[in-house]
């Protein structure tokens, strides 16, 4: 158990809909990163939040957006869902205070199915 | 850009030793991580290398050569529960974030 929690665990949506996924970081961690993991692939970096600001973004379109709250929890929002958005969405928390040994710890993920 | 290569699948026998290799190309290298992921579960942190050499952690060891862009994860005294995917990930500062770039993972099957 990493102390990182995500909700919901599973979700089914239809194409064109919008979805919000939630993540609570491990105690003491102020950085949250989101990843998308398609079946049989490694996780792909979506974006990272640090102190409520986006702190870097991977190669994902603007319909993927996020928020971080003062308690360091975070949301991932996806608009205009497409079939290819079906994946496991992972949230990872970390603390820059660890310096070069900063390690990301993952939550259990939200499995999204878009029909 | 970043590129990470690791074998897709490996099979090894219970009690044996297995080495999973990873080669990478990245411009803003700031550390290499290994994660274990059981089917349907989240990745679990195993090890971290930022300097060349071997890091040992119980039955697991990880090696890094930055000049060769190469790492391996060594698993000793294999157990059935070690059957999982092993993800090699490079931390890259290119995007401005301290994020990880993952390979596709190596699915290890441990047989009796």
PDB file of C-alpha atoms in Angstrom:
ATOM      1  CA  UNK A   1       0.000   0.000   0.000  1.00  0.00           C
ATOM      2  CA  UNK A   2       1.455   3.337  -1.085  1.00  0.00           C
ATOM      3  CA  UNK A   3      -1.103   5.605   0.547  1.00  0.00           C
ATOM      4  CA  UNK A   4      -2.136   6.963  -2.851  1.00  0.00           C
ATOM      5  CA  UNK A   5      -5.847   6.522  -3.482  1.00  0.00           C
ATOM      6  CA  UNK A   6      -7.872   6.928  -6.658  1.00  0.00           C
ATOM      7  CA  UNK A   7     -11.555   6.995  -7.444  1.00  0.00           C
ATOM      8  CA  UNK A   8     -13.515   5.536  -9.023  1.00  0.00           C
ATOM      9  CA  UNK A   9     -11.893   2.146  -9.577  1.00  0.00           C
ATOM     10  CA  UNK A  10     -13.823   1.458 -12.772  1.00  0.00           C
ATOM     11  CA  UNK A  11     -15.840   3.631 -15.101  1.00  0.00           C
ATOM     12  CA  UNK A  12     -17.775   3.123 -18.323  1.00  0.00           C
ATOM     13  CA  UNK A  13     -18.537   6.102 -20.561  1.00  0.00           C
ATOM     14  CA  UNK A  14     -19.704   6.622 -24.110  1.00  0.00           C
ATOM     15  CA  UNK A  15     -17.893   8.453 -26.865  1.00  0.00           C
ATOM     16  CA  UNK A  16     -18.204  12.234 -26.599  1.00  0.00           C
ATOM     17  CA  UNK A  17     -18.858  12.278 -22.873  1.00  0.00           C
ATOM     18  CA  UNK A  18     -16.670  13.885 -20.239  1.00  0.00           C
ATOM     19  CA  UNK A  19     -15.032  12.196 -17.246  1.00  0.00           C
ATOM     20  CA  UNK A  20     -13.353  13.303 -14.010  1.00  0.00           C
ATOM     21  CA  UNK A  21     -10.938  11.053 -12.175  1.00  0.00           C
ATOM     22  CA  UNK A  22      -9.679  11.773  -8.671  1.00  0.00           C
ATOM     23  CA  UNK A  23      -6.473  11.137  -6.775  1.00  0.00           C
ATOM     24  CA  UNK A  24      -5.333  11.683  -3.195  1.00  0.00           C
ATOM     25  CA  UNK A  25      -1.593  11.814  -2.740  1.00  0.00           C
ATOM     26  CA  UNK A  26       0.472  10.069  -0.091  1.00  0.00           C
ATOM     27  CA  UNK A  27       0.866  12.047   3.114  1.00  0.00           C
ATOM     28  CA  UNK A  28       3.744  14.507   2.794  1.00  0.00           C
ATOM     29  CA  UNK A  29       3.773  14.439  -1.014  1.00  0.00           C
ATOM     30  CA  UNK A  30       2.985  17.677  -2.838  1.00  0.00           C
ATOM     31  CA  UNK A  31       3.502  16.543  -6.431  1.00  0.00           C
ATOM     32  CA  UNK A  32       1.013  14.499  -8.438  1.00  0.00           C
ATOM     33  CA  UNK A  33       1.654  12.996 -11.863  1.00  0.00           C
ATOM     34  CA  UNK A  34      -0.936  11.369 -14.112  1.00  0.00           C
ATOM     35  CA  UNK A  35      -0.258   8.539 -16.538  1.00  0.00           C
ATOM     36  CA  UNK A  36      -2.312   6.656 -19.114  1.00  0.00           C
ATOM     37  CA  UNK A  37      -1.614   2.961 -19.549  1.00  0.00           C
ATOM     38  CA  UNK A  38      -3.145   1.183 -22.524  1.00  0.00           C
ATOM     39  CA  UNK A  39      -3.385  -2.601 -22.465  1.00  0.00           C
ATOM     40  CA  UNK A  40       0.009  -4.224 -22.964  1.00  0.00           C
ATOM     41  CA  UNK A  41       1.867  -0.916 -22.865  1.00  0.00           C
ATOM     42  CA  UNK A  42       3.873   0.997 -20.302  1.00  0.00           C
ATOM     43  CA  UNK A  43       2.380   4.068 -18.626  1.00  0.00           C
ATOM     44  CA  UNK A  44       2.523   7.287 -20.658  1.00  0.00           C
ATOM     45  CA  UNK A  45       3.023  10.626 -18.924  1.00  0.00           C
ATOM     46  CA  UNK A  46       0.049  12.994 -19.237  1.00  0.00           C
ATOM     47  CA  UNK A  47       0.991  15.854 -16.915  1.00  0.00           C
ATOM     48  CA  UNK A  48       2.304  16.724 -13.486  1.00  0.00           C
ATOM     49  CA  UNK A  49       1.045  19.153 -10.842  1.00  0.00           C
ATOM     50  CA  UNK A  50       3.168  20.823  -8.196  1.00  0.00           C
ATOM     51  CA  UNK A  51       1.787  23.378  -5.751  1.00  0.00           C
ATOM     52  CA  UNK A  52      -1.472  23.619  -7.730  1.00  0.00           C
ATOM     53  CA  UNK A  53       0.287  24.486 -11.003  1.00  0.00           C
ATOM     54  CA  UNK A  54       0.860  22.306 -14.060  1.00  0.00           C
ATOM     55  CA  UNK A  55       4.553  21.490 -14.012  1.00  0.00           C
ATOM     56  CA  UNK A  56       5.107  19.720 -17.313  1.00  0.00           C
ATOM     57  CA  UNK A  57       3.001  17.931 -19.881  1.00  0.00           C
ATOM     58  CA  UNK A  58       3.396  14.942 -22.154  1.00  0.00           C
ATOM     59  CA  UNK A  59       2.077  14.514 -25.673  1.00  0.00           C
ATOM     60  CA  UNK A  60      -1.647  14.655 -24.897  1.00  0.00           C
ATOM     61  CA  UNK A  61      -4.253  16.996 -26.449  1.00  0.00           C
ATOM     62  CA  UNK A  62      -5.803  19.898 -24.524  1.00  0.00           C
ATOM     63  CA  UNK A  63      -8.991  17.917 -23.874  1.00  0.00           C
ATOM     64  CA  UNK A  64      -6.919  16.279 -21.126  1.00  0.00           C
ATOM     65  CA  UNK A  65      -6.808  18.784 -18.293  1.00  0.00           C
ATOM     66  CA  UNK A  66      -6.222  18.717 -14.582  1.00  0.00           C
ATOM     67  CA  UNK A  67      -6.327  20.452 -11.255  1.00  0.00           C
ATOM     68  CA  UNK A  68      -4.479  20.230  -7.982  1.00  0.00           C
ATOM     69  CA  UNK A  69      -6.054  21.396  -4.754  1.00  0.00           C
ATOM     70  CA  UNK A  70      -4.458  22.974  -1.660  1.00  0.00           C
ATOM     71  CA  UNK A  71      -4.449  19.583   0.078  1.00  0.00           C
ATOM     72  CA  UNK A  72      -2.438  18.255  -2.924  1.00  0.00           C
ATOM     73  CA  UNK A  73      -5.207  15.988  -4.156  1.00  0.00           C
ATOM     74  CA  UNK A  74      -5.756  16.151  -7.887  1.00  0.00           C
ATOM     75  CA  UNK A  75      -8.297  15.641 -10.669  1.00  0.00           C
ATOM     76  CA  UNK A  76      -7.852  14.535 -14.241  1.00  0.00           C
ATOM     77  CA  UNK A  77     -10.574  15.675 -16.643  1.00  0.00           C
ATOM     78  CA  UNK A  78     -11.020  14.295 -20.127  1.00  0.00           C
ATOM     79  CA  UNK A  79     -13.498  15.948 -22.499  1.00  0.00           C
ATOM     80  CA  UNK A  80     -14.991  14.600 -25.720  1.00  0.00           C
ATOM     81  CA  UNK A  81     -14.038  11.028 -24.915  1.00  0.00           C
ATOM     82  CA  UNK A  82     -12.754   8.857 -27.752  1.00  0.00           C
ATOM     83  CA  UNK A  83     -12.608   5.074 -27.968  1.00  0.00           C
ATOM     84  CA  UNK A  84      -8.803   5.206 -27.713  1.00  0.00           C
ATOM     85  CA  UNK A  85      -9.092   6.840 -24.294  1.00  0.00           C
ATOM     86  CA  UNK A  86      -9.991   3.429 -22.882  1.00  0.00           C
ATOM     87  CA  UNK A  87      -7.095   2.657 -20.544  1.00  0.00           C
ATOM     88  CA  UNK A  88      -5.904   2.416 -16.962  1.00  0.00           C
ATOM     89  CA  UNK A  89      -5.313   5.905 -15.570  1.00  0.00           C
ATOM     90  CA  UNK A  90      -2.650   6.012 -12.913  1.00  0.00           C
ATOM     91  CA  UNK A  91      -1.874   8.737 -10.463  1.00  0.00           C
ATOM     92  CA  UNK A  92       1.518   8.910  -8.760  1.00  0.00           C
ATOM     93  CA  UNK A  93       2.623  11.135  -5.916  1.00  0.00           C
ATOM     94  CA  UNK A  94       6.110  12.229  -4.956  1.00  0.00           C
ATOM     95  CA  UNK A  95       7.979  14.835  -2.986  1.00  0.00           C
ATOM     96  CA  UNK A  96      10.693  17.035  -4.554  1.00  0.00           C
ATOM     97  CA  UNK A  97      12.139  17.289  -1.061  1.00  0.00           C
ATOM     98  CA  UNK A  98      13.741  13.897  -1.715  1.00  0.00           C
ATOM     99  CA  UNK A  99      16.051  15.559  -4.217  1.00  0.00           C
ATOM    100  CA  UNK A 100      17.620  13.260  -6.795  1.00  0.00           C
ATOM    101  CA  UNK A 101      16.074  10.263  -5.043  1.00  0.00           C
ATOM    102  CA  UNK A 102      12.536  11.562  -5.665  1.00  0.00           C
ATOM    103  CA  UNK A 103      10.420   8.474  -6.267  1.00  0.00           C
ATOM    104  CA  UNK A 104       6.899   8.288  -7.632  1.00  0.00           C
ATOM    105  CA  UNK A 105       4.454   6.013  -5.838  1.00  0.00           C
ATOM    106  CA  UNK A 106       1.405   4.882  -7.750  1.00  0.00           C
ATOM    107  CA  UNK A 107      -2.213   4.558  -6.766  1.00  0.00           C
ATOM    108  CA  UNK A 108      -4.343   1.561  -7.780  1.00  0.00           C
ATOM    109  CA  UNK A 109      -5.616   3.285 -10.920  1.00  0.00           C
ATOM    110  CA  UNK A 110      -8.972   3.932 -12.554  1.00  0.00           C
ATOM    111  CA  UNK A 111      -9.912   1.651 -15.408  1.00  0.00           C
ATOM    112  CA  UNK A 112     -11.882   3.632 -17.993  1.00  0.00           C
ATOM    113  CA  UNK A 113     -13.827   1.991 -20.779  1.00  0.00           C
ATOM    114  CA  UNK A 114     -15.211   4.173 -23.553  1.00  0.00           C
ATOM    115  CA  UNK A 115     -17.951   2.601 -25.680  1.00  0.00           C
TER     116      UNK A 115
ATOM    117  CA  UNK B   1      12.783  12.368 -27.592  1.00  0.00           C
ATOM    118  CA  UNK B   2      13.023   9.298 -25.458  1.00  0.00           C
ATOM    119  CA  UNK B   3      13.335   5.649 -26.406  1.00  0.00           C
ATOM    120  CA  UNK B   4      13.345   2.695 -24.031  1.00  0.00           C
ATOM    121  CA  UNK B   5      13.748  -0.918 -25.116  1.00  0.00           C
ATOM    122  CA  UNK B   6      13.242  -4.054 -23.076  1.00  0.00           C
ATOM    123  CA  UNK B   7      12.318  -7.626 -24.025  1.00  0.00           C
ATOM    124  CA  UNK B   8       8.610  -8.276 -24.290  1.00  0.00           C
ATOM    125  CA  UNK B   9       8.514 -11.624 -22.521  1.00  0.00           C
ATOM    126  CA  UNK B  10      10.782 -13.892 -20.496  1.00  0.00           C
ATOM    127  CA  UNK B  11      10.320 -17.231 -18.785  1.00  0.00           C
ATOM    128  CA  UNK B  12      12.401 -18.556 -15.894  1.00  0.00           C
ATOM    129  CA  UNK B  13      12.273 -21.401 -13.403  1.00  0.00           C
ATOM    130  CA  UNK B  14      11.414 -21.106  -9.731  1.00  0.00           C
ATOM    131  CA  UNK B  15      14.599 -20.760  -7.664  1.00  0.00           C
ATOM    132  CA  UNK B  16      16.665 -19.554 -10.604  1.00  0.00           C
ATOM    133  CA  UNK B  17      18.164 -16.127 -11.426  1.00  0.00           C
ATOM    134  CA  UNK B  18      16.869 -13.932 -14.241  1.00  0.00           C
ATOM    135  CA  UNK B  19      18.254 -10.729 -15.741  1.00  0.00           C
ATOM    136  CA  UNK B  20      15.959  -8.258 -17.483  1.00  0.00           C
ATOM    137  CA  UNK B  21      17.776  -5.784 -19.698  1.00  0.00           C
ATOM    138  CA  UNK B  22      16.794  -2.241 -20.587  1.00  0.00           C
ATOM    139  CA  UNK B  23      18.427   0.148 -23.032  1.00  0.00           C
ATOM    140  CA  UNK B  24      17.454   3.778 -23.253  1.00  0.00           C
ATOM    141  CA  UNK B  25      18.039   6.994 -25.151  1.00  0.00           C
ATOM    142  CA  UNK B  26      17.096  10.266 -23.556  1.00  0.00           C
ATOM    143  CA  UNK B  27      18.359  13.841 -23.524  1.00  0.00           C
ATOM    144  CA  UNK B  28      17.633  14.906 -19.953  1.00  0.00           C
ATOM    145  CA  UNK B  29      18.516  11.766 -17.990  1.00  0.00           C
ATOM    146  CA  UNK B  30      18.022  12.088 -14.260  1.00  0.00           C
ATOM    147  CA  UNK B  31      17.724   8.536 -12.992  1.00  0.00           C
ATOM    148  CA  UNK B  32      16.436   5.095 -13.928  1.00  0.00           C
ATOM    149  CA  UNK B  33      13.695   3.236 -12.092  1.00  0.00           C
ATOM    150  CA  UNK B  34      12.387  -0.300 -12.090  1.00  0.00           C
ATOM    151  CA  UNK B  35       8.786  -1.055 -11.199  1.00  0.00           C
ATOM    152  CA  UNK B  36       6.925  -4.338 -10.820  1.00  0.00           C
ATOM    153  CA  UNK B  37       3.359  -4.569 -12.045  1.00  0.00           C
ATOM    154  CA  UNK B  38       1.086  -7.529 -11.470  1.00  0.00           C
ATOM    155  CA  UNK B  39      -1.790  -7.928 -13.906  1.00  0.00           C
ATOM    156  CA  UNK B  40      -4.578  -5.447 -13.217  1.00  0.00           C
ATOM    157  CA  UNK B  41      -2.632  -3.672 -10.487  1.00  0.00           C
ATOM    158  CA  UNK B  42      -0.598  -0.479 -10.162  1.00  0.00           C
ATOM    159  CA  UNK B  43       3.184  -0.399 -10.636  1.00  0.00           C
ATOM    160  CA  UNK B  44       5.165  -0.930  -7.422  1.00  0.00           C
ATOM    161  CA  UNK B  45       8.563   0.711  -6.978  1.00  0.00           C
ATOM    162  CA  UNK B  46      11.481  -1.728  -6.901  1.00  0.00           C
ATOM    163  CA  UNK B  47      14.724   0.172  -7.368  1.00  0.00           C
ATOM    164  CA  UNK B  48      16.417   3.349  -8.486  1.00  0.00           C
ATOM    165  CA  UNK B  49      19.814   4.143 -10.039  1.00  0.00           C
ATOM    166  CA  UNK B  50      21.222   7.563 -10.773  1.00  0.00           C
ATOM    167  CA  UNK B  51      24.943   6.730 -10.655  1.00  0.00           C
ATOM    168  CA  UNK B  52      26.752   3.935 -12.468  1.00  0.00           C
ATOM    169  CA  UNK B  53      26.966   0.646 -10.649  1.00  0.00           C
ATOM    170  CA  UNK B  54      24.920  -1.914  -8.819  1.00  0.00           C
ATOM    171  CA  UNK B  55      22.194  -1.269  -6.257  1.00  0.00           C
ATOM    172  CA  UNK B  56      21.186  -4.304  -4.215  1.00  0.00           C
ATOM    173  CA  UNK B  57      17.921  -4.694  -2.364  1.00  0.00           C
ATOM    174  CA  UNK B  58      17.265  -8.164  -1.039  1.00  0.00           C
ATOM    175  CA  UNK B  59      16.547 -10.562  -3.902  1.00  0.00           C
ATOM    176  CA  UNK B  60      16.505  -7.677  -6.390  1.00  0.00           C
ATOM    177  CA  UNK B  61      19.512  -5.811  -7.806  1.00  0.00           C
ATOM    178  CA  UNK B  62      19.662  -3.132 -10.469  1.00  0.00           C
ATOM    179  CA  UNK B  63      22.642  -2.014 -12.516  1.00  0.00           C
ATOM    180  CA  UNK B  64      23.202   1.167 -14.504  1.00  0.00           C
ATOM    181  CA  UNK B  65      25.752   2.246 -17.117  1.00  0.00           C
ATOM    182  CA  UNK B  66      25.000   5.803 -18.194  1.00  0.00           C
ATOM    183  CA  UNK B  67      27.659   5.844 -20.912  1.00  0.00           C
ATOM    184  CA  UNK B  68      26.069   2.792 -22.546  1.00  0.00           C
ATOM    185  CA  UNK B  69      22.455   3.803 -21.868  1.00  0.00           C
ATOM    186  CA  UNK B  70      21.947   0.406 -20.279  1.00  0.00           C
ATOM    187  CA  UNK B  71      20.415  -1.050 -17.160  1.00  0.00           C
ATOM    188  CA  UNK B  72      19.414  -4.454 -15.939  1.00  0.00           C
ATOM    189  CA  UNK B  73      17.260  -5.818 -13.152  1.00  0.00           C
ATOM    190  CA  UNK B  74      18.472  -9.030 -11.560  1.00  0.00           C
ATOM    191  CA  UNK B  75      16.036 -11.231  -9.673  1.00  0.00           C
ATOM    192  CA  UNK B  76      17.494 -14.031  -7.556  1.00  0.00           C
ATOM    193  CA  UNK B  77      15.849 -17.083  -5.972  1.00  0.00           C
ATOM    194  CA  UNK B  78      12.800 -16.648  -8.150  1.00  0.00           C
ATOM    195  CA  UNK B  79       9.418 -17.272  -6.597  1.00  0.00           C
ATOM    196  CA  UNK B  80       6.106 -17.905  -8.307  1.00  0.00           C
ATOM    197  CA  UNK B  81       4.846 -14.546  -7.025  1.00  0.00           C
ATOM    198  CA  UNK B  82       7.558 -12.828  -9.090  1.00  0.00           C
ATOM    199  CA  UNK B  83       5.481 -13.542 -12.205  1.00  0.00           C
ATOM    200  CA  UNK B  84       4.618  -9.989 -13.283  1.00  0.00           C
ATOM    201  CA  UNK B  85       5.551  -7.264 -15.732  1.00  0.00           C
ATOM    202  CA  UNK B  86       8.756  -5.372 -14.997  1.00  0.00           C
ATOM    203  CA  UNK B  87       8.824  -1.788 -16.188  1.00  0.00           C
ATOM    204  CA  UNK B  88      12.012   0.143 -16.875  1.00  0.00           C
ATOM    205  CA  UNK B  89      11.503   3.910 -16.591  1.00  0.00           C
ATOM    206  CA  UNK B  90      13.793   6.859 -17.140  1.00  0.00           C
ATOM    207  CA  UNK B  91      13.315  10.151 -15.368  1.00  0.00           C
ATOM    208  CA  UNK B  92      13.765  12.924 -17.885  1.00  0.00           C
ATOM    209  CA  UNK B  93      13.803  16.624 -17.187  1.00  0.00           C
ATOM    210  CA  UNK B  94      13.088  17.602 -20.804  1.00  0.00           C
ATOM    211  CA  UNK B  95       9.408  18.427 -20.229  1.00  0.00           C
ATOM    212  CA  UNK B  96      10.308  20.533 -17.224  1.00  0.00           C
ATOM    213  CA  UNK B  97       8.685  18.039 -14.892  1.00  0.00           C
ATOM    214  CA  UNK B  98      10.353  15.289 -12.954  1.00  0.00           C
ATOM    215  CA  UNK B  99       8.286  12.699 -14.816  1.00  0.00           C
ATOM    216  CA  UNK B 100       8.997   9.144 -15.897  1.00  0.00           C
ATOM    217  CA  UNK B 101       9.180   7.660 -19.381  1.00  0.00           C
ATOM    218  CA  UNK B 102       8.360   3.983 -19.352  1.00  0.00           C
ATOM    219  CA  UNK B 103       9.251   1.098 -21.598  1.00  0.00           C
ATOM    220  CA  UNK B 104       6.510  -1.316 -22.633  1.00  0.00           C
ATOM    221  CA  UNK B 105       7.501  -3.711 -19.869  1.00  0.00           C
ATOM    222  CA  UNK B 106       8.855  -7.252 -19.741  1.00  0.00           C
ATOM    223  CA  UNK B 107       6.337  -9.908 -18.810  1.00  0.00           C
ATOM    224  CA  UNK B 108       8.122 -12.494 -16.674  1.00  0.00           C
ATOM    225  CA  UNK B 109       6.592 -15.913 -16.182  1.00  0.00           C
ATOM    226  CA  UNK B 110       8.048 -18.075 -13.428  1.00  0.00           C
ATOM    227  CA  UNK B 111       7.443 -21.787 -13.922  1.00  0.00           C
ATOM    228  CA  UNK B 112       7.789 -24.577 -11.339  1.00  0.00           C
TER     229      UNK B 112
END
